[in-house]
């Protein structure tokens, strides 16, 4: 479940600062939006994994993702969780951030839903498709078009809703022929609109929508032990999730407004969480589907589209390659 209701004035964080208390507890701020993929961080918080490492982590829920690049660059937040696609675009356009780890991949939680008479991607020619061009699912959509059809975006009447939830609602309201949407609107649309079906989902392109954790560059250079501690806390949280799912869902929902454990359980069905072993595999440069190869495809794609100033990700991955 992803929500876009602003819960706090994000730019107010620009005046925030990292502090270290007299008790040697390091205060850090982490930000992300309302999305189940990030919520194991609440397990780490609830189970004391951060506290055991000497960290006091203030988790801020910031729905306005347009502020992320400024916040991470200024160091107003030290850690940021969002999709790998926008993380790369932010870095490529000047954000001072470094990749820490991969959190999860969408394996069915996002999809392109269409009305009954649109049976293939090629049938989208001349049709109206609603989506959010600022979301990572836009990259998924264009990748699907490029690999699964003879069309380009120019062949389709694409309406940028500026919000993926709104795109889903537009489809369910009958004002568009198809829409890129995520859970819970994805399931709601399939259940409520007669003839609605998924043309393609993120399960078909599992390397297009991944979530990752990044850290402010200067902070990482000055506090490598803190970065390592946050990484370890994430791995502990994923282990707990795998071993105690029902209890974990309660914790994961607790940090968000208007999200239940049942919502989390539903979202988890379309997600693959990355723990220690999964990250080790993904970070292996010899792996043909390594995080470097996946990310380079993203950077090259957006460089070609004119939305990145560079496609050189060497420094972005310095924390895991050096």
Coordinates of C-alpha atoms in Angstrom, one line a residue:
X1 CA 0.0 0.0 0.0
X2 CA 1.4 3.4 -1.0
X3 CA -0.2 6.6 0.1
X4 CA 0.5 10.2 -0.9
X5 CA -1.0 12.2 2.0
X6 CA 1.6 14.6 3.4
X7 CA 2.2 13.8 7.0
X8 CA 4.6 16.6 7.8
X9 CA 6.2 19.7 6.2
X10 CA 9.1 17.9 4.7
X11 CA 11.2 21.0 3.9
X12 CA 11.2 21.9 7.6
X13 CA 13.7 19.1 7.9
X14 CA 16.3 21.2 6.0
X15 CA 17.1 22.9 9.3
X16 CA 17.7 19.6 11.1
X17 CA 21.1 18.4 12.2
X18 CA 22.8 15.2 13.3
X19 CA 23.7 15.2 17.0
X20 CA 25.6 12.8 19.2
X21 CA 24.4 12.7 22.8
X22 CA 26.6 12.6 25.9
X23 CA 25.8 8.9 26.2
X24 CA 27.4 8.2 22.9
X25 CA 24.1 7.5 21.2
X26 CA 24.1 8.7 17.6
X27 CA 21.0 10.4 16.5
X28 CA 20.1 9.9 12.8
X29 CA 17.1 10.6 10.6
X30 CA 15.8 8.3 8.0
X31 CA 13.0 9.1 5.6
X32 CA 10.6 7.2 3.3
X33 CA 7.0 7.3 2.1
X34 CA 4.2 5.0 3.1
X35 CA 5.1 1.8 1.5
X36 CA 5.4 -1.7 2.9
X37 CA 8.7 -2.3 1.2
X38 CA 10.4 0.0 3.6
X39 CA 8.5 -1.0 6.7
X40 CA 10.9 -3.7 8.1
X41 CA 12.7 -0.6 9.4
X42 CA 9.9 -0.4 12.0
X43 CA 10.8 -4.0 13.0
X44 CA 14.4 -2.9 13.6
X45 CA 13.1 0.0 15.7
X46 CA 10.5 -2.0 17.7
X47 CA 12.9 -4.9 18.4
X48 CA 15.7 -2.6 19.5
X49 CA 18.2 -3.4 16.8
X50 CA 19.0 0.2 16.3
X51 CA 19.2 0.9 20.1
X52 CA 21.6 -2.1 20.6
X53 CA 23.9 -0.5 18.0
X54 CA 23.9 2.8 19.8
X55 CA 21.6 4.5 17.3
X56 CA 18.6 6.7 18.0
X57 CA 16.7 6.6 14.6
X58 CA 14.1 9.1 13.9
X59 CA 12.0 7.7 11.0
X60 CA 10.2 10.5 9.1
X61 CA 7.3 9.6 6.7
X62 CA 7.6 12.0 3.8
X63 CA 5.1 11.5 1.0
X64 CA 6.4 14.4 -1.2
X65 CA 9.2 12.6 -3.0
X66 CA 10.1 15.8 -4.9
X67 CA 11.9 17.0 -1.7
X68 CA 14.1 13.9 -1.4
X69 CA 17.2 15.0 -3.4
X70 CA 17.4 18.3 -1.5
X71 CA 17.0 16.6 1.9
X72 CA 19.7 13.9 1.3
X73 CA 22.1 16.4 -0.3
X74 CA 21.9 18.9 2.5
X75 CA 22.2 16.1 5.1
X76 CA 18.9 17.1 6.7
X77 CA 18.2 13.4 6.5
X78 CA 21.1 10.9 6.7
X79 CA 19.3 7.9 5.2
X80 CA 16.7 7.7 2.5
X81 CA 14.7 4.7 1.3
X82 CA 13.0 4.9 -2.1
X83 CA 13.0 3.1 -5.4
X84 CA 16.3 2.4 -7.1
X85 CA 15.2 4.1 -10.3
X86 CA 14.7 7.6 -8.7
X87 CA 17.7 7.0 -6.4
X88 CA 19.8 6.7 -9.5
X89 CA 18.2 9.7 -11.2
X90 CA 18.8 11.8 -8.1
X91 CA 22.4 10.8 -7.9
X92 CA 22.9 11.3 -11.6
X93 CA 21.6 14.8 -11.4
X94 CA 23.7 15.9 -8.5
X95 CA 22.4 14.5 -5.2
X96 CA 25.2 13.6 -2.8
X97 CA 24.1 10.1 -2.0
X98 CA 25.6 6.6 -1.8
X99 CA 24.0 3.2 -2.2
X100 CA 23.8 1.1 0.9
X101 CA 21.6 -1.9 0.1
X102 CA 18.7 -3.3 -1.8
X103 CA 15.5 -3.5 0.3
X104 CA 13.0 -5.3 -1.9
X105 CA 11.8 -5.9 -5.4
X106 CA 8.2 -5.7 -6.8
X107 CA 7.2 -9.1 -8.2
X108 CA 3.6 -8.4 -8.9
X109 CA 2.7 -5.4 -6.7
X110 CA 2.7 -3.1 -9.7
X111 CA 1.0 -3.6 -13.0
X112 CA -0.6 -2.3 -16.1
X113 CA -4.4 -2.9 -16.0
X114 CA -6.6 -2.5 -19.0
X115 CA -10.2 -2.8 -20.1
X116 CA -11.5 -6.0 -21.7
X117 CA -10.9 -5.2 -25.4
X118 CA -7.2 -4.4 -24.9
X119 CA -5.7 -7.8 -25.1
X120 CA -2.0 -7.0 -25.8
X121 CA 0.4 -4.1 -25.3
X122 CA 0.1 -3.4 -29.1
X123 CA -3.7 -2.8 -28.6
X124 CA -2.8 0.3 -26.5
X125 CA -2.2 2.2 -29.8
X126 CA -4.3 5.3 -29.7
X127 CA -5.7 4.4 -26.2
X128 CA -5.5 6.5 -23.1
X129 CA -3.2 5.3 -20.3
X130 CA -3.0 7.0 -16.9
X131 CA 0.3 6.8 -14.9
X132 CA 2.6 8.8 -12.7
X133 CA 5.7 9.8 -14.6
X134 CA 7.5 10.6 -11.3
X135 CA 7.1 7.0 -10.1
X136 CA 9.4 4.0 -10.7
X137 CA 6.5 2.2 -12.4
X138 CA 7.0 4.6 -15.3
X139 CA 10.3 3.0 -16.0
X140 CA 8.6 -0.4 -15.8
X141 CA 5.9 0.8 -18.2
X142 CA 8.4 2.0 -20.8
X143 CA 10.5 -1.2 -20.4
X144 CA 7.5 -3.3 -21.0
X145 CA 6.6 -1.3 -24.1
X146 CA 10.1 -1.6 -25.4
X147 CA 10.4 -5.3 -24.8
X148 CA 6.8 -6.5 -25.3
X149 CA 5.3 -4.4 -28.1
X150 CA 6.0 -2.6 -31.4
X151 CA 4.8 0.7 -29.8
X152 CA 6.6 3.7 -28.3
X153 CA 5.1 6.1 -25.8
X154 CA 4.2 8.5 -28.7
X155 CA 1.8 5.9 -30.0
X156 CA -0.3 6.1 -26.8
X157 CA -2.3 8.9 -25.2
X158 CA -0.4 9.0 -21.9
X159 CA -1.9 11.1 -19.2
X160 CA 0.5 12.0 -16.4
X161 CA -1.6 11.9 -13.2
X162 CA 1.3 12.9 -11.0
X163 CA 0.1 10.2 -8.5
X164 CA -0.1 6.5 -9.1
X165 CA -3.1 6.1 -6.7
X166 CA -5.0 8.7 -8.8
X167 CA -4.1 6.8 -12.0
X168 CA -5.7 3.7 -10.5
X169 CA -8.8 5.6 -9.4
X170 CA -9.1 7.1 -12.9
X171 CA -9.2 3.6 -14.4
X172 CA -11.8 2.4 -11.9
X173 CA -13.8 5.5 -12.6
X174 CA -13.9 4.6 -16.3
X175 CA -12.1 7.8 -17.6
X176 CA -9.1 5.9 -19.1
X177 CA -8.6 2.7 -21.0
X178 CA -5.7 1.5 -18.9
X179 CA -3.5 2.6 -16.0
X180 CA -0.3 1.7 -14.3
X181 CA -1.1 1.1 -10.6
X182 CA 0.1 -0.5 -7.5
X183 CA -1.5 -2.2 -4.5
X184 CA -4.1 -1.9 -3.2
X185 CA -5.6 -0.2 -6.3
X186 CA -4.2 -3.0 -8.5
X187 CA -6.3 -5.7 -6.8
X188 CA -9.3 -3.4 -6.3
X189 CA -9.4 -2.6 -10.1
X190 CA -9.2 -6.3 -11.0
X191 CA -12.0 -7.1 -8.6
X192 CA -14.3 -4.2 -9.3
X193 CA -14.1 -3.4 -13.0
X194 CA -15.8 -5.9 -15.3
X195 CA -13.4 -7.3 -17.8
X196 CA -10.4 -5.6 -16.3
X197 CA -7.2 -7.6 -16.5
X198 CA -3.4 -7.1 -16.1
X199 CA -1.6 -6.8 -19.4
X200 CA 1.7 -7.0 -17.6
X201 CA 2.9 -6.8 -14.0
X202 CA 6.3 -6.3 -12.2
X203 CA 6.4 -10.1 -11.9
X204 CA 7.2 -10.1 -15.7
X205 CA 10.0 -7.5 -15.2
X206 CA 11.2 -8.1 -11.7
X207 CA 14.4 -6.0 -12.1
X208 CA 12.5 -2.8 -13.0
X209 CA 11.1 -1.8 -9.6
X210 CA 13.4 -2.3 -6.7
X211 CA 13.7 -0.3 -3.5
X212 CA 17.0 0.7 -2.0
X213 CA 18.5 2.5 0.9
X214 CA 21.0 5.4 0.3
X215 CA 23.0 7.6 2.7
X216 CA 24.3 11.1 2.6
X217 CA 27.8 10.9 1.1
X218 CA 29.6 13.1 3.7
X219 CA 27.9 11.3 6.6
X220 CA 28.9 7.9 5.2
X221 CA 32.5 9.0 4.9
X222 CA 32.6 10.3 8.5
X223 CA 30.5 7.5 10.0
X224 CA 31.1 4.2 8.3
X225 CA 30.4 2.3 11.5
X226 CA 26.9 3.8 11.6
X227 CA 26.2 2.9 8.0
X228 CA 27.3 -0.7 8.8
X229 CA 25.0 -0.7 11.9
X230 CA 22.0 0.4 9.9
X231 CA 22.7 -2.3 7.3
X232 CA 23.0 -4.9 10.0
X233 CA 19.7 -3.8 11.6
X234 CA 18.0 -4.2 8.3
X235 CA 19.3 -7.8 7.9
X236 CA 18.1 -8.6 11.4
X237 CA 14.7 -7.2 10.6
X238 CA 14.4 -9.3 7.4
X239 CA 15.4 -12.4 9.4
X240 CA 12.7 -11.6 12.0
X241 CA 10.2 -11.1 9.2
X242 CA 11.0 -14.4 7.6
X243 CA 10.7 -16.3 10.9
X244 CA 7.8 -14.4 12.5
X245 CA 5.6 -13.0 9.7
X246 CA 2.4 -12.4 11.6
X247 CA 4.1 -10.5 14.4
X248 CA 6.3 -8.7 11.9
X249 CA 3.2 -7.5 9.9
X250 CA 1.9 -5.8 13.0
X251 CA 5.2 -4.0 13.6
X252 CA 5.5 -3.0 9.9
X253 CA 2.0 -1.5 9.9
X254 CA 2.5 0.4 13.2
X255 CA 4.7 3.1 11.8
X256 CA 2.2 4.3 9.2
X257 CA -1.2 6.0 9.5
X258 CA -4.2 4.1 8.3
X259 CA -2.3 0.9 7.4
X260 CA -3.2 -2.4 8.9
X261 CA -1.4 -5.7 9.4
X262 CA -3.8 -7.1 6.8
X263 CA -2.7 -4.4 4.3
X264 CA 0.9 -5.3 4.9
X265 CA 0.2 -9.0 4.4
X266 CA -1.5 -8.3 1.1
X267 CA 1.4 -6.1 -0.1
X268 CA 4.0 -8.7 0.9
X269 CA 2.5 -11.2 -1.6
X270 CA 3.8 -9.0 -4.4
X271 CA 7.2 -8.3 -2.9
X272 CA 10.6 -10.0 -2.5
X273 CA 12.6 -8.8 0.4
X274 CA 16.4 -8.7 0.2
X275 CA 18.3 -9.9 3.3
X276 CA 22.0 -10.4 3.8
X277 CA 22.4 -13.4 1.4
X278 CA 20.2 -11.8 -1.3
X279 CA 22.3 -8.6 -1.1
X280 CA 25.5 -10.5 -1.3
X281 CA 24.3 -12.2 -4.5
X282 CA 23.0 -9.0 -6.0
X283 CA 26.3 -7.2 -5.1
X284 CA 28.4 -9.8 -6.9
X285 CA 29.7 -8.1 -10.0
X286 CA 30.1 -11.5 -11.7
X287 CA 26.3 -12.0 -11.5
X288 CA 24.8 -11.1 -14.9
X289 CA 21.8 -9.7 -13.0
X290 CA 23.8 -7.8 -10.4
X291 CA 22.6 -4.5 -8.9
X292 CA 25.3 -2.8 -11.0
X293 CA 24.0 -4.3 -14.2
X294 CA 20.4 -3.6 -13.3
X295 CA 21.2 0.0 -12.3
X296 CA 23.3 0.7 -15.3
X297 CA 20.3 -0.3 -17.5
X298 CA 18.3 2.3 -15.6
X299 CA 20.9 5.0 -15.9
X300 CA 21.5 4.4 -19.6
X301 CA 17.7 4.4 -20.2
X302 CA 17.2 7.8 -18.5
X303 CA 20.4 9.2 -20.0
X304 CA 19.0 8.4 -23.4
X305 CA 15.7 10.1 -22.4
X306 CA 17.6 13.2 -21.4
X307 CA 16.7 13.0 -17.7
X308 CA 20.2 12.2 -16.3
X309 CA 23.3 14.3 -16.4
X310 CA 25.5 11.2 -16.2
X311 CA 25.2 7.4 -16.4
X312 CA 28.5 6.8 -14.5
X313 CA 27.5 5.1 -11.3
X314 CA 31.0 4.3 -10.0
X315 CA 30.9 6.6 -7.0
X316 CA 27.3 5.8 -6.3
X317 CA 28.3 2.2 -5.4
X318 CA 31.5 3.0 -3.7
X319 CA 30.4 1.8 -0.3
X320 CA 29.8 -1.7 -1.6
X321 CA 32.6 -2.0 -4.1
X322 CA 35.6 -0.6 -2.2

